[in-house]
mmCIF file of C-alpha atoms and ligand atoms in Angstrom:
data_model
loop_
_atom_site.group_PDB
_atom_site.id
_atom_site.type_symbol
_atom_site.label_atom_id
_atom_site.label_comp_id
_atom_site.label_asym_id
_atom_site.label_seq_id
_atom_site.Cartn_x
_atom_site.Cartn_y
_atom_site.Cartn_z
ATOM 1 C CA MET A 208 -19.816 14.045 33.514
ATOM 2 C CA THR A 209 -19.524 17.506 35.027
ATOM 3 C CA THR A 210 -17.109 20.123 33.744
ATOM 4 C CA GLU A 211 -15.154 19.526 36.971
ATOM 5 C CA ALA A 212 -14.676 15.861 36.081
ATOM 6 C CA VAL A 213 -13.356 16.838 32.645
ATOM 7 C CA LEU A 214 -10.868 19.293 34.062
ATOM 8 C CA LYS A 215 -9.631 16.675 36.555
ATOM 9 C CA LYS A 216 -9.135 14.021 33.839
ATOM 10 C CA ASP A 217 -5.735 12.293 34.194
ATOM 11 C CA ILE A 218 -3.913 12.787 30.885
ATOM 12 C CA MET A 219 -1.983 9.541 31.468
ATOM 13 C CA GLU A 220 -5.231 7.668 30.817
ATOM 14 C CA LEU A 221 -5.343 9.185 27.308
ATOM 15 C CA ILE A 222 -1.734 8.971 26.138
ATOM 16 C CA ILE A 223 -0.103 6.559 23.685
ATOM 17 C CA PRO A 224 2.650 4.966 25.823
ATOM 18 C CA ALA A 225 6.280 5.404 24.738
ATOM 19 C CA ASP A 226 6.678 1.792 23.533
ATOM 20 C CA MET A 227 3.805 2.335 21.035
ATOM 21 C CA VAL A 228 5.200 5.612 19.703
ATOM 22 C CA ALA A 229 7.199 5.546 16.454
ATOM 23 C CA ASN A 230 10.347 7.627 16.944
ATOM 24 C CA VAL A 231 13.768 8.304 15.459
ATOM 25 C CA GLN A 232 17.124 9.270 16.960
ATOM 26 C CA THR A 233 19.029 12.559 16.684
ATOM 27 C CA THR A 234 21.976 10.792 14.998
ATOM 28 C CA ASN A 235 19.927 8.962 12.351
ATOM 29 C CA PRO A 236 20.428 10.032 8.712
ATOM 30 C CA LEU A 237 17.490 11.959 7.274
ATOM 31 C CA GLU A 238 16.805 9.018 4.942
ATOM 32 C CA HIS A 239 16.008 6.777 7.930
ATOM 33 C CA ALA A 240 13.581 9.357 9.339
ATOM 34 C CA LEU A 241 11.803 9.670 5.956
ATOM 35 C CA LEU A 242 11.523 5.876 5.744
ATOM 36 C CA VAL A 243 9.993 5.642 9.262
ATOM 37 C CA LEU A 244 7.540 8.458 8.459
ATOM 38 C CA VAL A 245 6.504 6.863 5.164
ATOM 39 C CA LYS A 246 6.247 3.318 6.545
ATOM 40 C CA THR A 247 4.110 4.425 9.533
ATOM 41 C CA GLY A 248 2.183 7.026 7.559
ATOM 42 C CA TYR A 249 2.696 9.599 10.309
ATOM 43 C CA SER A 250 3.280 13.272 9.423
ATOM 44 C CA ALA A 251 5.642 13.754 12.362
ATOM 45 C CA VAL A 252 7.229 11.710 15.160
ATOM 46 C CA PRO A 253 9.256 12.455 18.313
ATOM 47 C CA VAL A 254 13.069 12.513 18.165
ATOM 48 C CA LEU A 255 14.930 10.893 21.077
ATOM 49 C CA ASP A 256 18.651 10.856 21.842
ATOM 50 C CA THR A 257 20.684 7.677 22.443
ATOM 51 C CA ALA A 258 19.720 7.869 26.162
ATOM 52 C CA TYR A 259 16.062 7.754 25.064
ATOM 53 C CA ARG A 260 15.452 11.356 26.166
ATOM 54 C CA LEU A 261 13.183 13.636 24.128
ATOM 55 C CA GLN A 262 15.045 16.150 21.923
ATOM 56 C CA GLY A 263 12.359 17.402 19.535
ATOM 57 C CA VAL A 264 10.066 16.459 16.642
ATOM 58 C CA ILE A 265 10.744 15.694 12.955
ATOM 59 C CA SER A 266 8.131 15.841 10.186
ATOM 60 C CA LYS A 267 7.746 15.107 6.485
ATOM 61 C CA THR A 268 7.369 18.863 6.009
ATOM 62 C CA MET A 269 10.762 19.590 7.639
ATOM 63 C CA ILE A 270 12.485 16.879 5.544
ATOM 64 C CA LEU A 271 10.895 17.986 2.266
ATOM 65 C CA ASN A 272 11.774 21.641 2.975
ATOM 66 C CA ASP A 273 15.385 20.585 3.566
ATOM 67 C CA ILE A 274 15.832 18.540 0.369
ATOM 68 C CA LEU A 275 13.893 20.734 -2.064
ATOM 69 C CA GLY A 276 16.484 22.866 -3.843
ATOM 70 C CA ILE A 277 15.699 25.687 -6.274
ATOM 71 C CA GLU A 278 16.309 23.602 -9.397
ATOM 72 C CA ARG A 279 15.523 20.066 -8.282
ATOM 73 C CA ILE A 280 14.946 17.701 -5.363
ATOM 74 C CA GLU A 281 18.401 17.207 -3.805
ATOM 75 C CA PHE A 282 17.776 13.715 -2.604
ATOM 76 C CA GLU A 283 21.493 13.084 -1.941
ATOM 77 C CA LYS A 284 20.925 15.251 1.165
ATOM 78 C CA LEU A 285 18.866 12.376 2.587
ATOM 79 C CA SER A 286 22.038 10.360 3.231
ATOM 80 C CA GLU A 287 24.303 13.352 4.001
ATOM 81 C CA ARG A 288 22.134 15.112 6.596
ATOM 82 C CA LYS A 289 21.242 13.981 10.140
ATOM 83 C CA VAL A 290 17.889 14.267 11.911
ATOM 84 C CA GLU A 291 19.360 16.661 14.503
ATOM 85 C CA GLU A 292 20.226 19.178 11.734
ATOM 86 C CA VAL A 293 16.596 19.402 10.551
ATOM 87 C CA MET A 294 14.338 18.645 13.555
ATOM 88 C CA ASN A 295 12.385 21.195 15.617
ATOM 89 C CA ARG A 296 13.771 21.400 19.173
ATOM 90 C CA ASP A 297 11.341 24.113 20.296
ATOM 91 C CA ILE A 298 8.291 22.061 21.307
ATOM 92 C CA PRO A 299 5.991 22.363 24.317
ATOM 93 C CA VAL A 300 6.225 19.306 26.600
ATOM 94 C CA LEU A 301 3.556 18.048 29.015
ATOM 95 C CA LYS A 302 4.516 16.693 32.422
ATOM 96 C CA VAL A 303 2.694 13.547 33.595
ATOM 97 C CA ASP A 304 0.680 15.472 36.215
ATOM 98 C CA ASP A 305 -0.313 18.432 34.041
ATOM 99 C CA ASP A 306 -4.046 18.982 33.921
ATOM 100 C CA PHE A 307 -6.355 18.366 30.984
ATOM 101 C CA LEU A 308 -6.961 22.081 30.401
ATOM 102 C CA THR A 309 -3.205 22.626 29.932
ATOM 103 C CA ALA A 310 -3.212 19.807 27.367
ATOM 104 C CA ILE A 311 -6.145 21.281 25.389
ATOM 105 C CA LYS A 312 -4.547 24.714 25.312
ATOM 106 C CA LEU A 313 -1.220 23.351 23.994
ATOM 107 C CA ALA A 314 -3.008 21.065 21.494
ATOM 108 C CA ILE A 315 -4.498 24.107 19.733
ATOM 109 C CA ASP A 316 -1.115 24.577 18.034
ATOM 110 C CA GLN A 317 0.375 21.039 18.104
ATOM 111 C CA THR A 318 -0.941 17.914 16.367
ATOM 112 C CA PHE A 319 0.367 15.862 19.307
ATOM 113 C CA LEU A 320 2.049 16.601 22.642
ATOM 114 C CA CYS A 321 5.027 14.760 24.072
ATOM 115 C CA VAL A 322 4.752 13.732 27.729
ATOM 116 C CA GLU A 323 7.661 13.409 30.196
ATOM 117 C CA ASP A 324 7.939 12.567 33.904
ATOM 118 C CA HIS A 325 9.699 14.874 36.363
ATOM 119 C CA GLU A 326 13.047 13.124 35.839
ATOM 120 C CA GLY A 327 12.805 13.956 32.086
ATOM 121 C CA ASN A 328 11.973 10.402 30.929
ATOM 122 C CA PHE A 329 9.862 10.195 27.772
ATOM 123 C CA LYS A 330 6.493 8.600 28.703
ATOM 124 C CA GLY A 331 4.534 8.862 25.441
ATOM 125 C CA ILE A 332 2.425 11.255 23.364
ATOM 126 C CA LEU A 333 -1.026 12.776 23.616
ATOM 127 C CA PRO A 334 -2.433 13.127 20.064
ATOM 128 C CA ARG A 335 -5.267 15.561 19.285
ATOM 129 C CA SER A 336 -7.515 12.582 18.407
ATOM 130 C CA ALA A 337 -7.371 11.343 22.019
ATOM 131 C CA ILE A 338 -8.379 14.774 23.356
ATOM 132 C CA LEU A 339 -11.245 15.046 20.843
ATOM 133 C CA LYS A 340 -12.438 11.491 21.560
ATOM 134 C CA PHE A 341 -12.624 12.252 25.289
ATOM 135 C CA LEU A 342 -14.391 15.619 24.775
ATOM 136 C CA ASN A 343 -16.883 14.027 22.373
ATOM 137 C CA HIS A 344 -17.671 11.432 25.021
ATOM 138 C CA TYR A 345 -18.129 14.152 27.683
ATOM 139 C CA LEU A 346 -20.394 16.363 25.554
ATOM 140 C CA ARG A 347 -22.578 13.456 24.423
ATOM 141 C CA ASP A 348 -23.647 12.549 27.922
ATOM 142 C CA MET B 147 -21.149 29.065 28.581
ATOM 143 C CA THR B 148 -23.427 26.096 29.195
ATOM 144 C CA THR B 149 -23.065 22.732 27.500
ATOM 145 C CA GLU B 150 -26.223 23.663 25.564
ATOM 146 C CA ALA B 151 -24.518 26.751 24.167
ATOM 147 C CA VAL B 152 -21.552 24.650 23.017
ATOM 148 C CA LEU B 153 -23.750 22.128 21.265
ATOM 149 C CA LYS B 154 -25.638 24.934 19.487
ATOM 150 C CA LYS B 155 -22.423 26.598 18.250
ATOM 151 C CA ASP B 156 -22.662 27.498 14.547
ATOM 152 C CA ILE B 157 -19.748 25.767 12.814
ATOM 153 C CA MET B 158 -19.707 28.496 10.149
ATOM 154 C CA GLU B 159 -18.352 30.863 12.780
ATOM 155 C CA LEU B 160 -15.308 28.589 13.182
ATOM 156 C CA ILE B 161 -14.449 27.635 9.603
ATOM 157 C CA ILE B 162 -11.641 28.875 7.352
ATOM 158 C CA PRO B 163 -13.579 30.258 4.361
ATOM 159 C CA ALA B 164 -12.960 28.726 0.915
ATOM 160 C CA ASP B 165 -10.973 31.712 -0.415
ATOM 161 C CA MET B 166 -8.430 31.246 2.430
ATOM 162 C CA VAL B 167 -8.040 27.507 1.882
ATOM 163 C CA ALA B 168 -5.067 26.266 -0.156
ATOM 164 C CA ASN B 169 -6.307 23.706 -2.659
ATOM 165 C CA VAL B 170 -5.345 21.868 -5.842
ATOM 166 C CA GLN B 171 -7.329 20.581 -8.806
ATOM 167 C CA THR B 172 -7.990 16.981 -9.825
ATOM 168 C CA THR B 173 -6.215 17.501 -13.152
ATOM 169 C CA ASN B 174 -3.031 19.033 -11.713
ATOM 170 C CA PRO B 175 0.180 16.990 -12.029
ATOM 171 C CA LEU B 176 1.378 15.518 -8.730
ATOM 172 C CA GLU B 177 4.393 17.845 -8.892
ATOM 173 C CA HIS B 178 2.114 20.902 -8.603
ATOM 174 C CA ALA B 179 0.346 19.408 -5.549
ATOM 175 C CA LEU B 180 3.704 18.692 -3.854
ATOM 176 C CA LEU B 181 4.838 22.250 -4.552
ATOM 177 C CA VAL B 182 1.630 23.714 -3.038
ATOM 178 C CA LEU B 183 1.960 21.460 0.021
ATOM 179 C CA VAL B 184 5.621 22.381 0.532
ATOM 180 C CA LYS B 185 5.145 26.098 -0.066
ATOM 181 C CA THR B 186 2.165 26.320 2.353
ATOM 182 C CA GLY B 187 3.647 23.841 4.815
ATOM 183 C CA TYR B 188 0.313 21.997 5.049
ATOM 184 C CA SER B 189 0.264 18.180 5.379
ATOM 185 C CA ALA B 190 -2.915 17.918 3.304
ATOM 186 C CA VAL B 191 -5.282 20.162 1.330
ATOM 187 C CA PRO B 192 -8.683 19.777 -0.350
ATOM 188 C CA VAL B 193 -8.902 18.787 -4.034
ATOM 189 C CA LEU B 194 -11.479 20.611 -6.159
ATOM 190 C CA ASP B 195 -12.554 19.961 -9.750
ATOM 191 C CA THR B 196 -12.546 22.616 -12.491
ATOM 192 C CA ALA B 197 -16.097 23.609 -11.421
ATOM 193 C CA TYR B 198 -14.683 24.285 -7.922
ATOM 194 C CA ARG B 199 -16.558 21.335 -6.395
ATOM 195 C CA LEU B 200 -14.944 19.220 -3.690
ATOM 196 C CA GLN B 201 -13.575 15.869 -4.911
ATOM 197 C CA GLY B 202 -11.309 14.725 -2.062
ATOM 198 C CA VAL B 203 -8.095 15.415 -0.165
ATOM 199 C CA ILE B 204 -4.410 15.050 -1.109
ATOM 200 C CA SER B 205 -1.528 14.825 1.374
ATOM 201 C CA LYS B 206 2.271 14.673 1.456
ATOM 202 C CA THR B 207 1.882 11.117 2.765
ATOM 203 C CA MET B 208 -0.185 10.056 -0.297
ATOM 204 C CA ILE B 209 2.319 11.653 -2.701
ATOM 205 C CA LEU B 210 5.380 10.177 -0.980
ATOM 206 C CA ASN B 211 3.745 6.712 -0.872
ATOM 207 C CA ASP B 212 3.099 6.985 -4.608
ATOM 208 C CA ILE B 213 6.628 7.997 -5.643
ATOM 209 C CA LEU B 214 8.647 5.793 -3.272
ATOM 210 C CA GLY B 215 9.624 2.734 -5.259
ATOM 211 C CA ILE B 216 11.409 -0.323 -3.834
ATOM 212 C CA GLU B 217 14.867 0.768 -4.999
ATOM 213 C CA ARG B 218 14.639 4.539 -5.099
ATOM 214 C CA ILE B 219 12.432 7.620 -5.065
ATOM 215 C CA GLU B 220 10.777 7.643 -8.520
ATOM 216 C CA PHE B 221 10.707 11.411 -8.938
ATOM 217 C CA GLU B 222 9.660 11.169 -12.584
ATOM 218 C CA LYS B 223 6.218 10.063 -11.363
ATOM 219 C CA LEU B 224 5.691 13.603 -10.067
ATOM 220 C CA SER B 225 5.286 14.903 -13.622
ATOM 221 C CA GLU B 226 3.624 11.759 -15.050
ATOM 222 C CA ARG B 227 0.866 11.264 -12.445
ATOM 223 C CA LYS B 228 -2.197 13.454 -11.778
ATOM 224 C CA VAL B 229 -3.682 14.426 -8.413
ATOM 225 C CA GLU B 230 -6.908 12.496 -9.176
ATOM 226 C CA GLU B 231 -4.900 9.235 -9.438
ATOM 227 C CA VAL B 232 -3.482 9.587 -5.906
ATOM 228 C CA MET B 233 -6.004 11.593 -3.843
ATOM 229 C CA ASN B 234 -8.436 10.170 -1.243
ATOM 230 C CA ARG B 235 -12.056 10.546 -2.430
ATOM 231 C CA ASP B 236 -13.571 8.854 0.632
ATOM 232 C CA ILE B 237 -13.765 11.762 3.083
ATOM 233 C CA PRO B 238 -16.547 12.773 5.472
ATOM 234 C CA VAL B 239 -18.063 16.159 4.538
ATOM 235 C CA LEU B 240 -19.848 18.584 6.862
ATOM 236 C CA LYS B 241 -22.918 20.495 5.690
ATOM 237 C CA VAL B 242 -23.151 24.186 6.690
ATOM 238 C CA ASP B 243 -25.946 23.503 9.194
ATOM 239 C CA ASP B 244 -24.463 20.404 10.836
ATOM 240 C CA ASP B 245 -24.137 20.753 14.590
ATOM 241 C CA PHE B 246 -20.945 21.149 16.575
ATOM 242 C CA LEU B 247 -21.211 17.658 18.073
ATOM 243 C CA THR B 248 -21.220 16.129 14.575
ATOM 244 C CA ALA B 249 -18.072 18.125 13.796
ATOM 245 C CA ILE B 250 -16.248 16.936 16.948
ATOM 246 C CA LYS B 251 -17.124 13.315 16.267
ATOM 247 C CA LEU B 252 -15.817 13.485 12.679
ATOM 248 C CA ALA B 253 -12.697 15.416 13.759
ATOM 249 C CA ILE B 254 -11.583 12.460 15.919
ATOM 250 C CA ASP B 255 -10.353 10.794 12.714
ATOM 251 C CA GLN B 256 -9.715 13.779 10.399
ATOM 252 C CA THR B 257 -7.183 16.592 10.838
ATOM 253 C CA PHE B 258 -9.654 18.940 9.129
ATOM 254 C CA LEU B 259 -13.215 18.691 7.788
ATOM 255 C CA CYS B 260 -14.426 20.065 4.472
ATOM 256 C CA VAL B 261 -17.693 22.020 4.590
ATOM 257 C CA GLU B 262 -20.261 22.258 1.758
ATOM 258 C CA ASP B 263 -23.674 23.916 1.384
ATOM 259 C CA HIS B 264 -26.765 21.980 0.313
ATOM 260 C CA GLU B 265 -26.130 22.686 -3.367
ATOM 261 C CA GLY B 266 -22.697 21.016 -3.037
ATOM 262 C CA ASN B 267 -20.644 24.264 -3.155
ATOM 263 C CA PHE B 268 -17.362 24.148 -1.264
ATOM 264 C CA LYS B 269 -17.564 26.673 1.622
ATOM 265 C CA GLY B 270 -14.305 26.070 3.496
ATOM 266 C CA ILE B 271 -12.681 23.804 6.084
ATOM 267 C CA LEU B 272 -12.971 23.260 9.823
ATOM 268 C CA PRO B 273 -9.486 22.374 11.163
ATOM 269 C CA ARG B 274 -9.055 20.555 14.500
ATOM 270 C CA SER B 275 -7.289 23.653 15.892
ATOM 271 C CA ALA B 276 -10.500 25.690 15.534
ATOM 272 C CA ILE B 277 -12.527 23.062 17.425
ATOM 273 C CA LEU B 278 -9.900 22.858 20.180
ATOM 274 C CA LYS B 279 -9.644 26.656 20.461
ATOM 275 C CA PHE B 280 -13.423 26.934 20.947
ATOM 276 C CA LEU B 281 -13.559 24.050 23.483
ATOM 277 C CA ASN B 282 -10.636 25.527 25.424
ATOM 278 C CA HIS B 283 -12.519 28.824 25.616
ATOM 279 C CA TYR B 284 -15.707 27.051 26.800
ATOM 280 C CA LEU B 285 -13.957 24.972 29.496
ATOM 281 C CA ARG B 286 -11.978 27.920 30.788
ATOM 282 C CA ASP B 287 -15.029 29.938 31.759
HETATM 283 N N1 2BA C 200 -2.087 4.541 11.431
HETATM 284 C C1 2BA C 200 -3.180 5.269 11.704
HETATM 285 N N2 2BA C 200 -4.297 4.694 12.159
HETATM 286 C C2 2BA C 200 -5.406 5.420 12.442
HETATM 287 N N3 2BA C 200 -5.488 6.758 12.302
HETATM 288 C C3 2BA C 200 -4.414 7.391 11.846
HETATM 289 C C4 2BA C 200 -3.205 6.702 11.527
HETATM 290 N N4 2BA C 200 -2.320 7.603 11.113
HETATM 291 C C5 2BA C 200 -2.941 8.797 11.178
HETATM 292 N N5 2BA C 200 -4.197 8.663 11.601
HETATM 293 C C6 2BA C 200 -5.188 9.709 11.761
HETATM 294 O O1 2BA C 200 -4.737 10.865 11.058
HETATM 295 C C7 2BA C 200 -4.458 11.892 11.995
HETATM 296 C C8 2BA C 200 -3.266 12.672 11.567
HETATM 297 O O2 2BA C 200 -2.130 11.853 11.531
HETATM 298 P P1 2BA C 200 -0.715 12.516 11.345
HETATM 299 O O3 2BA C 200 0.237 11.455 10.956
HETATM 300 O O4 2BA C 200 -0.841 13.710 10.422
HETATM 301 O O5 2BA C 200 -0.306 13.118 12.769
HETATM 302 C C9 2BA C 200 -0.099 12.258 13.868
HETATM 303 C C10 2BA C 200 1.335 11.759 14.029
HETATM 304 O O6 2BA C 200 2.230 12.780 13.582
HETATM 305 C C11 2BA C 200 1.469 11.599 15.548
HETATM 306 N N6 2BA C 200 1.223 10.208 15.972
HETATM 307 C C12 2BA C 200 0.034 9.611 16.202
HETATM 308 N N7 2BA C 200 0.215 8.340 16.636
HETATM 309 C C13 2BA C 200 1.557 8.134 16.688
HETATM 310 C C14 2BA C 200 2.410 7.018 17.088
HETATM 311 N N8 2BA C 200 1.932 5.836 17.519
HETATM 312 N N9 2BA C 200 3.746 7.175 17.021
HETATM 313 C C15 2BA C 200 4.274 8.364 16.614
HETATM 314 N N10 2BA C 200 3.543 9.449 16.237
HETATM 315 C C16 2BA C 200 2.199 9.328 16.269
HETATM 316 O O7 2BA C 200 0.439 12.388 16.146
HETATM 317 C C17 2BA C 200 -0.272 13.108 15.139
HETATM 318 C C18 2BA C 200 -1.689 13.240 15.559
HETATM 319 O O8 2BA C 200 -2.304 11.991 15.666
HETATM 320 P P2 2BA C 200 -3.872 11.881 15.803
HETATM 321 O O9 2BA C 200 -4.197 10.503 16.279
HETATM 322 O O10 2BA C 200 -4.374 13.036 16.596
HETATM 323 O O11 2BA C 200 -4.474 12.119 14.354
HETATM 324 C C19 2BA C 200 -4.246 11.178 13.322
HETATM 325 C C20 2BA C 200 -5.293 10.085 13.239
HETATM 326 O O12 2BA C 200 -6.578 10.627 13.482
HETATM 327 N N1 2BA C 201 0.919 28.187 8.393
HETATM 328 C C1 2BA C 201 0.577 27.820 9.656
HETATM 329 N N2 2BA C 201 0.365 28.752 10.592
HETATM 330 C C2 2BA C 201 0.025 28.399 11.855
HETATM 331 N N3 2BA C 201 -0.163 27.133 12.268
HETATM 332 C C3 2BA C 201 0.032 26.173 11.389
HETATM 333 C C4 2BA C 201 0.397 26.450 10.042
HETATM 334 N N4 2BA C 201 0.498 25.297 9.392
HETATM 335 C C5 2BA C 201 0.214 24.346 10.306
HETATM 336 N N5 2BA C 201 -0.054 24.865 11.510
HETATM 337 C C6 2BA C 201 -0.371 24.136 12.741
HETATM 338 O O1 2BA C 201 -0.001 22.784 12.569
HETATM 339 C C7 2BA C 201 -1.180 21.982 12.587
HETATM 340 C C8 2BA C 201 -1.055 20.844 11.626
HETATM 341 O O2 2BA C 201 -0.944 21.339 10.325
HETATM 342 P P1 2BA C 201 -1.041 20.334 9.118
HETATM 343 O O3 2BA C 201 -0.498 21.008 7.924
HETATM 344 O O4 2BA C 201 -0.411 19.020 9.513
HETATM 345 O O5 2BA C 201 -2.592 20.024 8.922
HETATM 346 C C9 2BA C 201 -3.488 21.066 8.523
HETATM 347 C C10 2BA C 201 -3.640 21.225 7.019
HETATM 348 O O6 2BA C 201 -3.540 19.953 6.393
HETATM 349 C C11 2BA C 201 -5.086 21.728 6.888
HETATM 350 N N6 2BA C 201 -5.150 23.202 6.780
HETATM 351 C C12 2BA C 201 -5.127 24.108 7.787
HETATM 352 N N7 2BA C 201 -5.259 25.368 7.304
HETATM 353 C C13 2BA C 201 -5.384 25.250 5.961
HETATM 354 C C14 2BA C 201 -5.583 26.195 4.870
HETATM 355 N N8 2BA C 201 -5.679 27.512 5.045
HETATM 356 N N9 2BA C 201 -5.674 25.702 3.619
HETATM 357 C C15 2BA C 201 -5.608 24.367 3.389
HETATM 358 N N10 2BA C 201 -5.433 23.438 4.365
HETATM 359 C C16 2BA C 201 -5.316 23.864 5.631
HETATM 360 O O7 2BA C 201 -5.755 21.380 8.085
HETATM 361 C C17 2BA C 201 -4.895 20.617 8.933
HETATM 362 C C18 2BA C 201 -5.192 20.934 10.362
HETATM 363 O O8 2BA C 201 -4.953 22.298 10.643
HETATM 364 P P2 2BA C 201 -4.927 22.797 12.127
HETATM 365 O O9 2BA C 201 -5.026 24.289 12.104
HETATM 366 O O10 2BA C 201 -5.924 22.036 12.925
HETATM 367 O O11 2BA C 201 -3.521 22.352 12.726
HETATM 368 C C19 2BA C 201 -2.320 22.925 12.246
HETATM 369 C C20 2BA C 201 -1.886 24.180 12.973
HETATM 370 O O12 2BA C 201 -2.129 24.045 14.358
#
């Protein structure tokens, strides 16, 4: 595989499609998000709104930071707070026709990248493991 | 940069050296490990023994899995349990002279790789971001 072929790689061939991506909704209580993260084992998952549009990302780190008080773990916050109050809205988003080099560059600082089409529909995620698996394959040949 | 040059890259030029790596000890209570993970923001960190030798990795996911009971979050476990009872000992380890291709292959399934010398001394970690940053640089030219 030439370097050209790598740069022309279609990211849609590497993504985890939306129906295989664990996610939570903006209006869910924090407790629900923690349960999804613990049950799936994922550190972070996308947050969608009720119209299934991407709004941000929520992680175990964000939830723990929110409930850890000075004296003790304020776990009553888990039922009082909503995902939208704690999530990170400021995330880079890939479009379905972005090139592979754009994906690598953004993946330097993100453990996974959310992918949308040009109408703003959530199409899935591109995790770092998929990028590394493809690059390993390319460099081996 | 040719593909040859990438494959000959010295991983020691990319690692985070041991003195810059947040870590906990096998004998620490789980509460201490959670505090280190929350304060640093890291999902997981290496676990060293009292002789500073690598023993495994501990993560927020492992700690949360351990303290989440069926009915409630069993926070008292945080002070009762030790890191060594919860950590993952079964981790791949890079040697200082392993090649870059070995690192990429192992990084497909690990968010970071621990690096040791041939006497078993912990030298640091190679996070996925460092591998991606180098590959982005190589593909760009
Ligand atoms: N159930 C499982 N089976 C096999 N390997 C597993 C696994 N859970 C985690 N891993 C491994 O651990 C890495 C880090 O997972 P983490 O949950 O921190 O971070 C994950 C998670 O936050 C998110 N993610 C991955 N797959 C997801 C999915 N189906 N739905 C929602 N989020 C997902 O993307 C991040 C990066 O994923 P990536 O694959 O690069 O990297 C994953 C993968 O290599
Ligand atoms: N304080 C910070 N400043 C800037 N960016 C930050 C950051 N904390 C996290 N990130 C970003 O988020 C990614 C995932 O961090 P995470 O804590 O899940 O997963 C981290 C963490 O578990 C561990 N790690 C990284 N640096 C560490 C250090 N100095 N000491 C101990 N563990 C470290 O290696 C994993 C992969 O790190 P990687 O750099 O590939 O990927 C990092 C990095 O891109």
